[in-house]
mmCIF file of C-alpha atoms in Angstrom:
data_model
loop_
_atom_site.group_PDB
_atom_site.id
_atom_site.type_symbol
_atom_site.label_atom_id
_atom_site.label_comp_id
_atom_site.label_asym_id
_atom_site.label_seq_id
_atom_site.Cartn_x
_atom_site.Cartn_y
_atom_site.Cartn_z
ATOM 1 C CA MET A 1 18.941 46.357 -36.267
ATOM 2 C CA ARG A 2 18.733 46.605 -32.788
ATOM 3 C CA GLN A 3 16.539 50.114 -33.042
ATOM 4 C CA SER A 4 13.747 48.133 -35.896
ATOM 5 C CA TRP A 5 13.550 44.513 -33.293
ATOM 6 C CA GLU A 6 13.259 46.957 -30.469
ATOM 7 C CA LEU A 7 10.498 48.758 -32.176
ATOM 8 C CA ALA A 8 8.662 45.509 -33.264
ATOM 9 C CA VAL A 9 8.677 44.394 -29.874
ATOM 10 C CA CYS A 10 7.227 47.560 -28.616
ATOM 11 C CA LEU A 11 4.325 47.131 -31.802
ATOM 12 C CA LEU A 12 3.698 43.137 -30.810
ATOM 13 C CA LEU A 13 3.588 44.495 -26.649
ATOM 14 C CA HIS A 14 0.567 47.270 -27.805
ATOM 15 C CA ALA A 15 -1.777 44.937 -29.689
ATOM 16 C CA GLY A 16 -1.131 45.972 -33.218
ATOM 17 C CA VAL A 17 -1.660 49.669 -31.977
ATOM 18 C CA ALA A 18 1.176 51.583 -34.222
ATOM 19 C CA ILE A 19 3.655 53.690 -31.359
ATOM 20 C CA ASN A 20 6.389 55.698 -33.310
ATOM 21 C CA GLN A 21 8.102 54.935 -29.817
ATOM 22 C CA PRO A 22 11.517 53.693 -29.207
ATOM 23 C CA ALA A 23 11.635 50.177 -26.309
ATOM 24 C CA GLN A 24 14.570 52.379 -24.786
ATOM 25 C CA LYS A 25 11.788 55.406 -24.088
ATOM 26 C CA LEU A 26 8.798 52.576 -23.491
ATOM 27 C CA ARG A 27 11.068 51.661 -20.604
ATOM 28 C CA GLN A 28 12.361 54.699 -19.334
ATOM 29 C CA THR A 29 8.093 55.497 -18.924
ATOM 30 C CA SER A 30 7.489 52.366 -16.741
ATOM 31 C CA ALA A 31 9.919 52.083 -14.819
ATOM 32 C CA ARG A 32 8.069 54.926 -12.587
ATOM 33 C CA PRO A 33 7.255 54.095 -9.367
ATOM 34 C CA VAL A 34 4.170 52.457 -8.509
ATOM 35 C CA PRO A 35 2.379 54.242 -5.577
ATOM 36 C CA THR A 36 2.646 51.727 -2.131
ATOM 37 C CA PHE A 37 -0.937 50.152 -2.426
ATOM 38 C CA ALA A 38 -3.076 48.745 0.726
ATOM 39 C CA ARG A 39 -3.061 45.231 1.494
ATOM 40 C CA GLU A 40 -5.720 43.308 -0.018
ATOM 41 C CA ALA A 41 -6.944 42.534 3.980
ATOM 42 C CA ASP A 42 -6.912 46.809 4.779
ATOM 43 C CA LEU A 43 -8.596 47.768 1.934
ATOM 44 C CA PRO A 44 -12.085 47.469 3.288
ATOM 45 C CA THR A 45 -10.644 49.817 6.217
ATOM 46 C CA LEU A 46 -9.026 52.194 3.910
ATOM 47 C CA ARG A 47 -11.807 52.233 2.251
ATOM 48 C CA GLU A 48 -14.020 53.028 5.104
ATOM 49 C CA GLN A 49 -11.956 55.904 5.964
ATOM 50 C CA VAL A 50 -12.329 57.608 2.954
ATOM 51 C CA VAL A 51 -16.421 56.940 3.426
ATOM 52 C CA GLU A 52 -16.010 58.855 6.737
ATOM 53 C CA VAL A 53 -13.194 61.717 5.676
ATOM 54 C CA GLU A 54 -15.714 62.557 2.389
ATOM 55 C CA ARG A 55 -18.131 63.092 5.290
ATOM 56 C CA GLU A 56 -16.374 65.685 7.325
ATOM 57 C CA LEU A 57 -14.930 66.850 3.769
ATOM 58 C CA ALA A 58 -18.911 67.689 2.739
ATOM 59 C CA SER A 59 -19.666 68.519 6.648
ATOM 60 C CA ALA A 60 -16.761 71.346 6.740
ATOM 61 C CA VAL A 61 -17.833 73.178 3.078
ATOM 62 C CA GLY A 62 -20.926 72.879 4.262
ATOM 63 C CA ARG A 63 -20.213 75.132 7.686
ATOM 64 C CA GLU A 64 -18.043 77.092 4.959
ATOM 65 C CA ASP A 65 -14.992 75.683 6.840
ATOM 66 C CA TYR A 66 -12.594 75.991 3.479
ATOM 67 C CA SER A 67 -9.521 75.779 5.617
ATOM 68 C CA ALA A 68 -10.155 71.981 7.040
ATOM 69 C CA ALA A 69 -12.092 71.482 4.052
ATOM 70 C CA CYS A 70 -8.867 71.839 2.122
ATOM 71 C CA THR A 71 -7.010 69.472 4.949
ATOM 72 C CA LEU A 72 -9.786 66.851 4.375
ATOM 73 C CA ARG A 73 -9.109 67.286 0.515
ATOM 74 C CA ASP A 74 -5.740 66.073 0.994
ATOM 75 C CA ARG A 75 -6.800 63.076 3.063
ATOM 76 C CA VAL A 76 -8.861 61.603 0.503
ATOM 77 C CA THR A 77 -6.745 62.191 -2.202
ATOM 78 C CA GLU A 78 -3.713 60.842 0.172
ATOM 79 C CA LEU A 79 -6.370 57.679 1.095
ATOM 80 C CA ARG A 80 -7.188 56.788 -2.780
ATOM 81 C CA THR A 81 -3.724 56.936 -3.687
ATOM 82 C CA ARG A 82 -3.051 53.279 -1.381
ATOM 83 C CA ASP A 83 -6.352 52.037 -3.254
ATOM 84 C CA PRO A 84 -5.311 49.860 -6.334
ATOM 85 C CA GLN A 85 -8.918 49.686 -7.766
ATOM 86 C CA HIS A 86 -9.058 53.778 -7.449
ATOM 87 C CA ARG A 87 -6.165 54.030 -9.515
ATOM 88 C CA PHE A 88 -7.492 51.290 -11.445
ATOM 89 C CA THR A 89 -10.119 53.402 -12.354
ATOM 90 C CA GLN A 90 -8.278 56.581 -13.021
ATOM 91 C CA LEU A 91 -6.068 54.487 -15.882
ATOM 92 C CA CYS A 92 -9.478 53.289 -17.470
ATOM 93 C CA ALA A 93 -10.491 56.267 -17.898
ATOM 94 C CA ALA A 94 -7.012 58.188 -18.755
ATOM 95 C CA LEU A 95 -6.541 55.358 -21.587
ATOM 96 C CA ARG A 96 -10.127 56.037 -22.963
ATOM 97 C CA GLN A 97 -9.284 59.486 -23.394
ATOM 98 C CA ALA A 98 -5.528 59.450 -24.953
ATOM 99 C CA VAL A 99 -6.389 56.838 -27.409
ATOM 100 C CA ALA A 100 -9.526 58.667 -28.088
ATOM 101 C CA VAL A 101 -7.515 61.931 -28.759
ATOM 102 C CA GLU A 102 -5.336 59.198 -30.801
ATOM 103 C CA ASP A 103 -2.401 60.240 -28.027
ATOM 104 C CA TYR A 104 -0.744 56.636 -28.219
ATOM 105 C CA SER A 105 2.418 56.903 -26.806
ATOM 106 C CA LYS A 106 0.062 58.339 -23.493
ATOM 107 C CA ALA A 107 -1.771 55.530 -24.357
ATOM 108 C CA ALA A 108 1.048 52.715 -24.142
ATOM 109 C CA GLU A 109 2.613 54.869 -20.789
ATOM 110 C CA LEU A 110 -0.879 54.330 -19.255
ATOM 111 C CA HIS A 111 -1.487 50.594 -20.877
ATOM 112 C CA THR A 112 2.113 49.468 -18.664
ATOM 113 C CA GLU A 113 0.922 50.895 -15.556
ATOM 114 C CA MET A 114 -2.674 49.279 -15.777
ATOM 115 C CA LEU A 115 -1.057 45.820 -16.415
ATOM 116 C CA SER A 116 1.405 47.108 -13.204
ATOM 117 C CA VAL A 117 -2.199 47.646 -11.026
ATOM 118 C CA LYS A 118 -3.566 44.707 -11.806
ATOM 119 C CA HIS A 119 -1.781 42.555 -9.787
ATOM 120 C CA HIS A 120 -3.369 44.778 -7.051
ATOM 121 C CA LEU A 121 -6.729 43.270 -7.733
ATOM 122 C CA PRO A 122 -8.347 40.451 -7.032
ATOM 123 C CA GLN A 123 -10.711 40.022 -9.791
ATOM 124 C CA PHE A 124 -7.327 39.570 -11.435
ATOM 125 C CA GLN A 125 -6.042 36.553 -9.634
ATOM 126 C CA LEU A 126 -8.684 34.490 -10.028
ATOM 127 C CA ALA A 127 -8.161 32.037 -12.744
ATOM 128 C CA GLY A 128 -7.394 28.786 -11.978
ATOM 129 C CA LEU A 129 -9.614 25.514 -11.105
ATOM 130 C CA TRP A 130 -12.453 26.730 -8.777
ATOM 131 C CA ARG A 131 -14.941 23.921 -6.488
ATOM 132 C CA GLY A 132 -18.493 24.825 -5.738
ATOM 133 C CA LEU A 133 -19.636 23.121 -2.662
ATOM 134 C CA TYR A 134 -23.736 22.575 -2.896
ATOM 135 C CA PRO A 135 -25.386 20.931 0.644
ATOM 136 C CA HIS A 136 -28.478 19.409 -1.885
ATOM 137 C CA HIS A 137 -26.577 19.200 -4.615
ATOM 138 C CA SER A 138 -23.189 17.330 -6.376
ATOM 139 C CA ASP A 139 -20.312 19.277 -5.705
ATOM 140 C CA GLU A 140 -19.175 21.472 -9.248
ATOM 141 C CA MET A 141 -16.012 22.409 -10.790
ATOM 142 C CA ILE A 142 -15.808 25.271 -13.113
ATOM 143 C CA ARG A 143 -12.041 26.557 -14.615
ATOM 144 C CA LEU A 144 -11.969 30.158 -14.758
ATOM 145 C CA ARG A 145 -9.672 31.891 -17.404
ATOM 146 C CA TYR A 146 -9.100 35.104 -18.884
ATOM 147 C CA SER A 147 -10.040 35.429 -22.341
ATOM 148 C CA ARG A 148 -7.457 35.947 -25.405
ATOM 149 C CA ASP A 149 -9.401 39.018 -26.901
ATOM 150 C CA ASP A 150 -9.830 40.801 -24.210
ATOM 151 C CA PRO A 151 -7.855 40.102 -20.754
ATOM 152 C CA ASN A 152 -10.255 42.062 -18.942
ATOM 153 C CA ARG A 153 -13.205 39.805 -19.381
ATOM 154 C CA LEU A 154 -13.326 36.140 -16.690
ATOM 155 C CA ILE A 155 -14.471 32.971 -18.312
ATOM 156 C CA ALA A 156 -16.215 30.408 -16.634
ATOM 157 C CA THR A 157 -16.260 26.917 -18.164
ATOM 158 C CA LYS A 158 -17.777 23.479 -16.907
ATOM 159 C CA VAL A 159 -15.549 20.831 -15.374
ATOM 160 C CA THR A 160 -18.117 18.991 -14.087
ATOM 161 C CA GLY A 161 -21.279 18.812 -16.167
ATOM 162 C CA ASP A 162 -25.145 18.581 -14.666
ATOM 163 C CA ASP A 163 -28.650 18.611 -16.026
ATOM 164 C CA HIS A 164 -28.324 22.628 -15.895
ATOM 165 C CA VAL A 165 -25.069 22.868 -17.111
ATOM 166 C CA PRO A 166 -23.048 20.273 -19.316
ATOM 167 C CA ARG A 167 -19.449 19.883 -19.245
ATOM 168 C CA GLY A 168 -17.072 21.586 -21.322
ATOM 169 C CA GLU A 169 -19.631 24.966 -21.825
ATOM 170 C CA VAL A 170 -19.461 28.264 -20.271
ATOM 171 C CA LYS A 171 -20.858 28.742 -17.099
ATOM 172 C CA PHE A 172 -20.797 32.297 -17.403
ATOM 173 C CA THR A 173 -18.429 35.661 -17.998
ATOM 174 C CA ALA A 174 -17.828 38.821 -16.503
ATOM 175 C CA ASP A 175 -16.128 41.902 -17.514
ATOM 176 C CA LEU A 176 -13.986 43.142 -15.000
ATOM 177 C CA LEU A 177 -13.949 46.707 -16.191
ATOM 178 C CA ASP A 178 -17.705 46.536 -15.316
ATOM 179 C CA VAL A 179 -16.648 47.281 -11.080
ATOM 180 C CA LEU A 180 -18.284 49.040 -8.648
ATOM 181 C CA PRO A 181 -16.930 52.236 -7.535
ATOM 182 C CA SER A 182 -15.112 51.043 -4.203
ATOM 183 C CA SER A 183 -17.319 51.205 -1.227
ATOM 184 C CA PRO A 184 -16.679 49.269 1.937
ATOM 185 C CA GLU A 185 -20.600 47.782 1.949
ATOM 186 C CA ARG A 186 -20.266 46.124 -1.671
ATOM 187 C CA THR A 187 -16.733 44.930 -0.661
ATOM 188 C CA VAL A 188 -16.465 41.224 -1.048
ATOM 189 C CA ARG A 189 -14.181 38.720 0.485
ATOM 190 C CA ILE A 190 -12.972 35.701 -1.861
ATOM 191 C CA ARG A 191 -11.983 32.800 0.313
ATOM 192 C CA SER A 192 -10.111 29.749 -1.295
ATOM 193 C CA PHE A 193 -9.897 26.659 -0.406
ATOM 194 C CA PRO A 194 -7.449 23.418 -1.296
ATOM 195 C CA PHE A 195 -9.268 20.618 -3.076
ATOM 196 C CA LYS A 196 -9.307 17.305 -0.924
#
């Protein structure tokens, strides 16, 4: 009885994708240690370091200094393991590949790790009520939420209406998997302010 209940929970967790895997095995695979990611405030510096070391790597290869290139390649890999966006992009690609070859056991493992990594990405921490301050216009309030059908889609709904977008209408949607590769010049800082 317990085995069938665990299998049912496993099936439900993976949104209808039939995974013939006992929940105990799923717990074992999801218990893998997650890499230690850099703090959000340190990510721009980390990404600048990656760009700089990649330049040094290209230079070393150009000089045919393969010993230095090997060391620099390893340094780039080490730095990238601390960037949650890089890991999330890797997991997305691996998940698509696992599903394409119908390796649903691997897909379940990758999906579990993706959920863990999402907690370290600012684009997946935006749900809530947001206020926009417009100097020559009224304040605007929107509610951000993640789609029930696609948790990687962000939906902004107007709380206060105006002539352009009435109250309750969708202001915009964003596909959070369609993110440009991480680089220092593409880093955007989002600050929240308390409501008054």
